[in-house]
Amino acid sequence: MSEGLTYAAAGVDTEAGDKAVELMKDAVRRTHGPQVLGGVGGFAGLYDFSEVATYTKPLLATSTDGVGTKVAIAQALDVHDTIGFDLVGMVVDDIVVVGAKPLFMTDYIACGKVVPERIAGIVRGIAAACEVAGTALVGGETAEHPGLLGEDEYDVAGAATGVVEADRLLGPERVREGDVLIALGSSGLHSNGYSLVRAVVKHAGWELDREVEEFGRTLGEELLEPTRVYASDCLALAHDDAAQVHAFTHVTGGGLAANLARVLPAGLVGTIDRGSWDVPPVFTVVRDLGNVPRRDLENTLNLGVGMVAIVGEGGADAALARCAELGLTAWVLGTVGVLDDSVTASVGGEDLVVGTKGVHAGAVRLTGDYRN
């Protein structure tokens, strides 16, 4: 009589999952402060939210996201301890946009086969990024999906919760004519537009181990550069009253103009000067290698701007000074003005973005040409 079919024979190895937890648990614990109860391995993460008593009107903020096709680069290079920064950045930096402090986060990893060292590497990266953000990693899940994903394939997602005092909530309601747009430099591509980038690389026939003079390293190393996590720096900037922060926008899918328009009130327009910064080499290489039209670049990639702070006219100098103290590359990107018929009539279609992602919001116009 043949042996019965087991879970392991079906492709799921629970012992490998247990080993992965052992390898990652110390990194996860380093994100825990006294507010985290129960440690690693519970059915639910527990967070002591007694500090809510110090708030007059606390508002909870939540966000969820993934990394997208950047995971294909990590898998091809067999480097898995940086992709966690991309996940955390995509999640917590959406929360900080409204001025909320990201309190805790959970992650989810789906894979074709649990390789303990690989899973632990991913989670160690998530934990390291949570430390940078000041966010507790309170739980997660690893799911083995044999037959659905290849043995070396995986995807990652996460969710986080934050809190902000109601009277410190940031957003379009605070933005006024005369406000100044302060750009915060990105670390590279971050985690958006990789379907375009990978298509360009494939079309050009470039390999990931190719040394690229403009990068000073290999193509793969440049493409895997982790997303900058802005959360703690943005909170420091928002709490500096001299900076007069009214809103932030996180430049992710859709590019700079579309994401900025989301945090401007209807009737106002943010004017961006393309000539105010040097576009980093990774973007110009993608542009030239794929002969990518400017409109596609601007609608897909961050082009070197990872976040934008919208500050009061009298707060720009203080905001730039605070950014310098925090080690953030920052510059004046443009200003906020009134959107009227004269603006609409004078700007070409590809240079004006009005309302995006279903939001009844303001507009953004792009002027001039990039330095490079």
Coordinates of N, CA, C and O in Angstrom, one line a residue, residues 193-344:
G193 N 6.9 52.3 -11.4 CA 7.3 52.3 -12.8 C 8.3 51.2 -13.3 O 8.8 51.3 -14.4
Y194 N 8.4 50.1 -12.5 CA 9.3 49.1 -12.8 C 8.8 48.3 -14.1 O 9.7 47.6 -14.7
S195 N 7.6 48.3 -14.3 CA 7.1 47.6 -15.6 C 7.6 48.3 -16.8 O 8.1 47.7 -17.8
L196 N 7.6 49.6 -16.8 CA 8.2 50.4 -17.8 C 9.7 50.2 -17.9 O 10.3 49.9 -18.9
V197 N 10.4 50.3 -16.7 CA 11.9 50.2 -16.7 C 12.3 48.8 -17.1 O 13.3 48.7 -17.9
R198 N 11.7 47.8 -16.7 CA 12.0 46.4 -17.1 C 11.8 46.2 -18.6 O 12.6 45.5 -19.2
A199 N 10.8 46.8 -19.1 CA 10.5 46.7 -20.6 C 11.6 47.4 -21.4 O 12.1 46.9 -22.4
V200 N 12.1 48.6 -20.9 CA 13.2 49.3 -21.5 C 14.4 48.5 -21.5 O 15.1 48.4 -22.5
V201 N 14.8 47.9 -20.3 CA 16.0 47.1 -20.2 C 16.0 45.9 -21.1 O 16.9 45.6 -21.8
K202 N 14.8 45.2 -21.1 CA 14.7 44.1 -22.0 C 14.8 44.4 -23.4 O 15.5 43.7 -24.2
H203 N 14.2 45.5 -23.9 CA 14.2 46.0 -25.2 C 15.7 46.3 -25.7 O 16.1 46.0 -26.8
A204 N 16.4 46.9 -24.7 CA 17.8 47.2 -25.0 C 18.8 46.0 -24.9 O 19.9 46.1 -25.4
G205 N 18.3 44.9 -24.4 CA 19.2 43.7 -24.2 C 20.2 43.8 -23.2 O 21.2 43.1 -23.2
W206 N 20.0 44.7 -22.2 CA 21.0 44.9 -21.1 C 20.7 43.8 -20.0 O 19.6 43.5 -19.7
E207 N 21.9 43.3 -19.5 CA 21.8 42.4 -18.4 C 22.0 43.2 -17.0 O 22.6 44.2 -17.0
L208 N 21.5 42.6 -16.0 CA 21.5 43.2 -14.7 C 23.0 43.4 -14.2 O 23.2 44.3 -13.3
D209 N 23.9 42.6 -14.6 CA 25.3 42.7 -14.2 C 26.1 43.6 -15.0 O 27.3 43.7 -14.8
R210 N 25.5 44.3 -15.9 CA 26.2 45.3 -16.8 C 26.6 46.5 -15.9 O 25.8 47.1 -15.2
E211 N 27.9 46.8 -16.0 CA 28.4 48.0 -15.4 C 28.0 49.3 -16.2 O 28.2 49.3 -17.4
V212 N 27.4 50.2 -15.5 CA 26.9 51.4 -16.2 C 27.6 52.6 -15.7 O 27.6 52.9 -14.5
E213 N 28.3 53.3 -16.6 CA 29.2 54.4 -16.2 C 28.5 55.5 -15.4 O 28.9 56.0 -14.4
E214 N 27.3 55.8 -15.9 CA 26.5 56.9 -15.3 C 26.1 56.6 -13.8 O 25.9 57.5 -13.0
F215 N 26.0 55.3 -13.5 CA 25.6 54.9 -12.1 C 26.8 54.6 -11.3 O 26.7 54.7 -10.0
G216 N 28.0 54.3 -11.8 CA 29.1 54.0 -11.1 C 29.0 52.6 -10.4 O 29.7 52.3 -9.4
R217 N 28.1 51.8 -10.9 CA 27.8 50.4 -10.4 C 27.0 49.7 -11.4 O 26.8 50.2 -12.5
T218 N 26.6 48.5 -11.1 CA 25.9 47.7 -12.1 C 24.4 48.2 -12.2 O 23.9 48.8 -11.4
L219 N 23.8 47.8 -13.3 CA 22.4 48.1 -13.6 C 21.5 47.5 -12.5 O 20.7 48.2 -11.9
G220 N 21.8 46.3 -12.1 CA 21.0 45.6 -11.1 C 21.1 46.3 -9.7 O 20.1 46.5 -9.0
E221 N 22.3 46.8 -9.4 CA 22.5 47.5 -8.1 C 21.7 48.8 -8.1 O 21.1 49.2 -7.1
E222 N 21.7 49.5 -9.2 CA 21.0 50.7 -9.3 C 19.4 50.5 -9.2 O 18.7 51.2 -8.5
L223 N 19.0 49.5 -9.9 CA 17.5 49.2 -9.9 C 17.0 48.7 -8.6 O 15.8 48.9 -8.3
L224 N 17.9 48.1 -7.8 CA 17.5 47.6 -6.5 C 17.7 48.6 -5.4 O 17.4 48.3 -4.2
E225 N 18.2 49.8 -5.7 CA 18.4 50.9 -4.6 C 17.1 51.0 -3.8 O 16.0 51.2 -4.4
P226 N 17.2 50.9 -2.5 CA 16.0 50.9 -1.7 C 15.3 52.3 -1.7 O 15.9 53.3 -1.9
T227 N 14.0 52.3 -1.5 CA 13.2 53.5 -1.4 C 13.6 54.2 -0.1 O 13.8 53.6 0.9
R228 N 13.7 55.5 -0.2 CA 13.9 56.3 1.0 C 12.7 56.3 1.8 O 11.6 56.6 1.3
V229 N 12.8 56.1 3.1 CA 11.7 56.2 4.1 C 11.7 57.5 4.7 O 12.6 57.9 5.5
Y230 N 10.7 58.3 4.4 CA 10.6 59.7 4.9 C 9.9 60.0 6.2 O 9.9 61.1 6.7
A231 N 9.2 59.0 6.7 CA 8.2 59.2 7.7 C 8.7 60.1 8.9 O 8.1 61.1 9.2
S232 N 9.8 59.7 9.5 CA 10.2 60.4 10.7 C 10.7 61.8 10.4 O 10.5 62.7 11.1
D233 N 11.3 61.9 9.2 CA 11.8 63.3 8.8 C 10.6 64.2 8.5 O 10.7 65.4 8.9
C234 N 9.6 63.7 7.9 CA 8.4 64.5 7.5 C 7.7 64.9 8.8 O 7.2 66.1 8.9
L235 N 7.6 64.0 9.8 CA 7.0 64.4 11.0 C 7.8 65.5 11.7 O 7.2 66.4 12.3
A236 N 9.1 65.4 11.7 CA 10.0 66.4 12.3 C 9.7 67.7 11.6 O 9.7 68.8 12.3
L237 N 9.6 67.7 10.3 CA 9.4 68.9 9.6 C 8.0 69.5 9.9 O 7.8 70.7 10.1
A238 N 7.0 68.6 9.9 CA 5.6 69.1 10.2 C 5.5 69.7 11.6 O 4.7 70.6 11.8
H239 N 6.3 69.2 12.6 CA 6.2 69.7 13.9 C 7.0 70.9 14.2 O 7.1 71.5 15.3
D240 N 7.8 71.4 13.1 CA 8.5 72.6 13.2 C 7.6 73.7 12.8 O 7.4 74.0 11.6
D241 N 7.0 74.5 13.7 CA 6.0 75.5 13.4 C 6.6 76.5 12.5 O 5.8 77.1 11.7
A242 N 7.9 76.8 12.5 CA 8.4 77.8 11.6 C 8.4 77.4 10.2 O 8.3 78.3 9.3
A243 N 8.3 76.1 9.9 CA 8.3 75.7 8.5 C 6.9 75.8 7.9 O 6.8 75.8 6.7
Q244 N 5.9 76.0 8.7 CA 4.5 76.2 8.2 C 4.0 75.1 7.2 O 3.5 75.5 6.1
V245 N 4.2 73.9 7.6 CA 3.8 72.8 6.6 C 2.3 72.7 6.6 O 1.6 72.6 7.6
H246 N 1.8 72.8 5.4 CA 0.3 72.7 5.1 C -0.1 71.3 4.6 O -1.2 70.9 4.8
A247 N 0.8 70.7 3.8 CA 0.5 69.4 3.2 C 1.7 68.7 2.7 O 2.8 69.4 2.5
F248 N 1.7 67.4 2.6 CA 2.7 66.7 1.9 C 2.0 65.9 0.7 O 0.8 65.6 0.8
T249 N 2.8 65.5 -0.2 CA 2.4 64.5 -1.2 C 3.5 63.5 -1.4 O 4.7 63.9 -1.4
H250 N 3.1 62.2 -1.5 CA 4.1 61.1 -1.7 C 4.1 60.8 -3.2 O 3.0 60.5 -3.7
V251 N 5.2 60.9 -3.8 CA 5.3 60.8 -5.3 C 5.5 59.3 -5.6 O 6.6 58.7 -5.5
T252 N 4.4 58.6 -5.9 CA 4.4 57.2 -6.2 C 3.8 57.0 -7.6 O 4.1 57.8 -8.5
G253 N 2.9 56.0 -7.8 CA 2.4 55.7 -9.1 C 1.6 56.9 -9.6 O 0.8 57.5 -9.0
G254 N 1.9 57.3 -10.9 CA 1.3 58.4 -11.5 C 2.2 59.6 -11.7 O 1.9 60.6 -12.4
G255 N 3.3 59.6 -10.9 CA 4.3 60.6 -11.1 C 4.1 61.8 -10.2 O 3.2 61.9 -9.4
L256 N 4.9 62.8 -10.4 CA 5.0 64.0 -9.6 C 3.7 64.9 -9.7 O 3.1 65.2 -8.7
A257 N 3.3 65.3 -10.9 CA 2.2 66.2 -11.1 C 0.9 65.6 -10.6 O 0.1 66.2 -9.9
A258 N 0.6 64.3 -11.0 CA -0.6 63.7 -10.6 C -0.8 63.6 -9.1 O -1.9 63.8 -8.5
N259 N 0.3 63.2 -8.4 CA 0.2 63.1 -7.0 C 0.1 64.4 -6.2 O -0.5 64.5 -5.2
L260 N 0.8 65.4 -6.8 CA 0.7 66.7 -6.2 C -0.7 67.3 -6.3 O -1.2 67.9 -5.4
A261 N -1.3 67.1 -7.5 CA -2.7 67.6 -7.7 C -3.6 67.1 -6.7 O -4.6 67.8 -6.3
R262 N -3.4 65.9 -6.2 CA -4.3 65.3 -5.2 C -4.4 66.0 -3.9 O -5.4 65.9 -3.2
V263 N -3.4 66.8 -3.5 CA -3.4 67.5 -2.2 C -3.5 69.0 -2.4 O -3.2 69.7 -1.4
L264 N -4.0 69.4 -3.6 CA -4.3 70.8 -3.8 C -5.8 71.0 -3.9 O -6.5 70.2 -4.5
P265 N -6.3 72.0 -3.3 CA -7.8 72.2 -3.3 C -8.2 72.7 -4.7 O -7.4 73.3 -5.5
A266 N -9.4 72.4 -5.1 CA -10.0 72.8 -6.4 C -9.9 74.3 -6.5 O -10.1 75.0 -5.5
G267 N -9.4 74.8 -7.6 CA -9.3 76.3 -7.8 C -7.9 76.8 -7.7 O -7.6 77.9 -8.0
L268 N -7.0 75.9 -7.2 CA -5.6 76.3 -7.1 C -4.7 75.4 -8.0 O -5.1 74.3 -8.4
V269 N -3.6 76.0 -8.4 CA -2.7 75.3 -9.3 C -1.3 75.4 -8.7 O -0.8 76.4 -8.3
G270 N -0.6 74.2 -8.7 CA 0.8 74.2 -8.3 C 1.7 74.3 -9.6 O 1.5 73.5 -10.5
T271 N 2.6 75.3 -9.7 CA 3.4 75.4 -10.8 C 4.8 74.9 -10.5 O 5.5 75.3 -9.6
I272 N 5.2 73.9 -11.3 CA 6.5 73.2 -11.1 C 7.5 73.7 -12.1 O 7.2 73.7 -13.3
D273 N 8.7 74.1 -11.7 CA 9.7 74.5 -12.6 C 10.6 73.3 -12.9 O 11.4 72.9 -12.0
R274 N 10.5 72.8 -14.1 CA 11.4 71.6 -14.4 C 12.9 71.9 -14.3 O 13.7 71.0 -14.1
G275 N 13.2 73.1 -14.5 CA 14.6 73.5 -14.4 C 15.2 73.7 -13.0 O 16.3 74.1 -12.9
S276 N 14.4 73.4 -12.0 CA 14.8 73.6 -10.6 C 15.7 72.5 -10.1 O 16.2 72.6 -9.0
W277 N 15.9 71.4 -10.8 CA 16.7 70.3 -10.3 C 17.3 69.5 -11.4 O 16.8 69.5 -12.6
D278 N 18.4 68.8 -11.1 CA 19.0 67.9 -12.1 C 18.4 66.5 -11.9 O 18.4 65.9 -10.8
V279 N 17.8 66.0 -13.0 CA 17.2 64.7 -12.9 C 18.3 63.6 -12.8 O 19.3 63.6 -13.5
P280 N 18.2 62.7 -11.8 CA 19.2 61.7 -11.5 C 19.5 60.8 -12.7 O 18.6 60.6 -13.5
P281 N 20.7 60.3 -12.8 CA 21.1 59.5 -14.0 C 20.2 58.3 -14.3 O 19.9 58.0 -15.5
V282 N 19.6 57.6 -13.3 CA 18.8 56.4 -13.6 C 17.6 56.8 -14.5 O 17.2 56.0 -15.4
F283 N 17.1 58.0 -14.3 CA 15.9 58.4 -15.1 C 16.3 58.8 -16.5 O 15.6 58.5 -17.5
T284 N 17.4 59.5 -16.7 CA 17.9 59.9 -18.0 C 18.3 58.7 -18.8 O 18.1 58.6 -20.0
V285 N 18.9 57.7 -18.2 CA 19.3 56.5 -18.9 C 18.1 55.7 -19.4 O 18.1 55.3 -20.5
V286 N 17.1 55.6 -18.5 CA 15.8 55.0 -19.0 C 15.2 55.7 -20.1 O 14.8 55.1 -21.1
R287 N 15.2 57.0 -20.0 CA 14.7 57.9 -21.1 C 15.4 57.7 -22.4 O 14.7 57.4 -23.5
D288 N 16.7 57.7 -22.4 CA 17.5 57.6 -23.6 C 17.5 56.2 -24.1 O 17.4 56.0 -25.4
L289 N 17.6 55.2 -23.2 CA 17.7 53.8 -23.7 C 16.4 53.4 -24.3 O 16.5 52.6 -25.3
G290 N 15.3 53.8 -23.9 CA 14.0 53.4 -24.4 C 13.4 54.4 -25.3 O 12.2 54.2 -25.8
N291 N 14.0 55.6 -25.5 CA 13.4 56.7 -26.2 C 12.0 57.0 -25.7 O 11.1 57.1 -26.5
V292 N 11.9 57.0 -24.4 CA 10.6 57.2 -23.7 C 10.2 58.6 -23.8 O 10.9 59.5 -23.4
P293 N 9.0 58.9 -24.3 CA 8.5 60.3 -24.3 C 8.4 60.9 -23.0 O 8.2 60.2 -22.0
R294 N 8.6 62.2 -22.9 CA 8.7 62.9 -21.7 C 7.4 62.8 -20.9 O 7.4 62.6 -19.7
R295 N 6.2 62.7 -21.6 CA 5.0 62.6 -20.9 C 4.9 61.3 -20.2 O 4.4 61.2 -19.0
D296 N 5.4 60.2 -20.8 CA 5.4 58.9 -20.1 C 6.3 58.9 -18.9 O 5.9 58.3 -17.9
L297 N 7.5 59.5 -19.0 CA 8.4 59.6 -17.9 C 7.7 60.3 -16.7 O 7.7 59.8 -15.6
E298 N 7.1 61.5 -17.0 CA 6.5 62.3 -16.0 C 5.3 61.6 -15.4 O 5.0 61.9 -14.2
N299 N 4.6 60.8 -16.1 CA 3.4 60.2 -15.6 C 3.6 58.8 -15.0 O 2.7 58.2 -14.5
T300 N 4.9 58.4 -14.9 CA 5.2 57.1 -14.4 C 6.3 57.1 -13.3 O 6.1 56.4 -12.3
L301 N 7.3 57.9 -13.5 CA 8.5 57.9 -12.6 C 8.5 59.2 -11.7 O 8.0 60.2 -12.1
N302 N 9.3 59.1 -10.6 CA 9.3 60.2 -9.7 C 10.4 61.3 -10.2 O 10.4 62.4 -9.7
L303 N 11.3 60.9 -11.1 CA 12.3 61.8 -11.7 C 13.1 62.5 -10.6 O 13.7 63.6 -10.9
G304 N 13.3 61.9 -9.5 CA 14.2 62.5 -8.5 C 13.5 63.2 -7.3 O 14.2 63.7 -6.4
V305 N 12.1 63.2 -7.4 CA 11.4 63.9 -6.3 C 10.5 62.8 -5.6 O 9.6 62.3 -6.2
G306 N 10.9 62.5 -4.4 CA 10.2 61.4 -3.7 C 9.0 61.9 -2.9 O 8.0 61.2 -2.7
M307 N 9.1 63.1 -2.3 CA 8.0 63.7 -1.5 C 8.0 65.2 -1.8 O 9.1 65.8 -2.3
V308 N 6.9 65.9 -1.6 CA 6.8 67.3 -1.7 C 6.1 67.8 -0.5 O 5.1 67.3 -0.1
A309 N 6.7 68.8 0.1 CA 6.1 69.5 1.3 C 5.5 70.9 0.7 O 6.2 71.6 0.0
I310 N 4.3 71.1 1.0 CA 3.7 72.4 0.7 C 3.7 73.3 1.9 O 3.0 72.9 2.9
V311 N 4.4 74.4 1.9 CA 4.6 75.2 3.1 C 4.1 76.6 2.8 O 4.0 77.1 1.7
G312 N 3.8 77.3 3.9 CA 3.4 78.7 3.8 C 4.5 79.6 3.2 O 5.7 79.2 3.3
E313 N 4.2 80.7 2.6 CA 5.2 81.5 1.9 C 6.3 81.9 2.8 O 7.4 82.0 2.5
G314 N 5.9 82.2 4.1 CA 6.9 82.6 5.1 C 7.7 81.5 5.7 O 8.6 81.7 6.6
G315 N 7.4 80.3 5.3 CA 8.0 79.1 6.0 C 9.1 78.4 5.1 O 9.7 77.5 5.6
A316 N 9.2 78.9 3.9 CA 10.1 78.1 3.0 C 11.6 78.1 3.5 O 12.2 77.0 3.4
D317 N 12.1 79.2 3.9 CA 13.5 79.2 4.4 C 13.7 78.3 5.6 O 14.7 77.5 5.7
A318 N 12.7 78.3 6.5 CA 12.8 77.5 7.7 C 12.7 76.0 7.3 O 13.4 75.1 7.9
A319 N 11.8 75.7 6.4 CA 11.6 74.3 5.9 C 12.9 73.8 5.3 O 13.3 72.7 5.5
L320 N 13.5 74.6 4.4 CA 14.8 74.2 3.8 C 15.9 74.0 4.8 O 16.7 73.0 4.7
A321 N 16.0 74.9 5.8 CA 17.0 74.7 6.8 C 16.8 73.5 7.7 O 17.7 72.8 8.0
R322 N 15.5 73.2 8.0 CA 15.2 72.0 8.7 C 15.5 70.7 7.9 O 16.0 69.7 8.5
C323 N 15.2 70.7 6.6 CA 15.6 69.6 5.8 C 17.1 69.4 5.8 O 17.5 68.2 5.8
A324 N 17.8 70.4 5.7 CA 19.3 70.3 5.7 C 19.8 69.7 7.0 O 20.6 68.8 7.0
E325 N 19.2 70.1 8.2 CA 19.5 69.5 9.5 C 19.2 68.0 9.5 O 19.9 67.2 10.1
L326 N 18.1 67.6 8.8 CA 17.7 66.2 8.8 C 18.4 65.4 7.7 O 18.2 64.1 7.6
G327 N 19.3 66.0 6.9 CA 20.0 65.3 5.9 C 19.2 65.0 4.7 O 19.6 64.1 3.9
L328 N 18.2 65.8 4.5 CA 17.3 65.6 3.3 C 17.8 66.6 2.2 O 18.0 67.8 2.4
T329 N 17.9 66.1 1.0 CA 18.2 67.0 -0.2 C 16.8 67.7 -0.5 O 15.8 67.0 -0.7
A330 N 16.8 69.0 -0.5 CA 15.5 69.7 -0.7 C 15.8 71.0 -1.4 O 16.8 71.6 -1.4
W331 N 14.8 71.4 -2.2 CA 14.9 72.7 -3.0 C 13.5 73.2 -3.3 O 12.5 72.4 -3.1
V332 N 13.4 74.5 -3.7 CA 12.1 75.0 -4.0 C 11.8 74.5 -5.4 O 12.5 74.8 -6.4
L333 N 10.6 73.9 -5.5 CA 10.2 73.3 -6.7 C 9.2 74.2 -7.5 O 9.2 74.1 -8.7
G334 N 8.5 75.0 -6.8 CA 7.6 75.9 -7.4 C 6.7 76.6 -6.4 O 7.0 76.6 -5.2
T335 N 5.5 77.1 -6.8 CA 4.6 77.8 -6.0 C 3.2 77.4 -6.3 O 2.9 76.7 -7.3
V336 N 2.3 77.9 -5.4 CA 0.8 77.6 -5.6 C 0.1 78.9 -5.9 O 0.4 79.9 -5.3
G337 N -0.7 78.9 -7.0 CA -1.4 80.1 -7.4 C -2.9 79.7 -7.7 O -3.3 78.6 -7.5
V338 N -3.6 80.7 -8.2 CA -5.0 80.5 -8.6 C -5.1 79.9 -10.0 O -4.4 80.4 -10.9
L339 N -6.0 78.9 -10.1 CA -6.2 78.3 -11.4 C -7.4 79.1 -12.1 O -8.5 79.0 -11.6
D340 N -7.1 79.8 -13.2 CA -8.2 80.5 -13.8 C -8.1 80.2 -15.3 O -7.2 79.5 -15.8
D341 N -8.9 80.8 -16.1 CA -9.0 80.5 -17.5 C -7.7 80.9 -18.3 O -7.3 80.2 -19.2
S342 N -7.0 81.9 -17.8 CA -5.8 82.3 -18.4 C -4.7 81.2 -18.3 O -3.9 81.0 -19.2
V343 N -4.7 80.6 -17.1 CA -3.7 79.5 -16.9 C -4.1 78.3 -17.8 O -3.2 77.8 -18.5
T344 N -5.3 77.9 -17.9 CA -5.8 76.8 -18.7 C -5.5 77.0 -20.1 O -5.1 76.1 -20.9

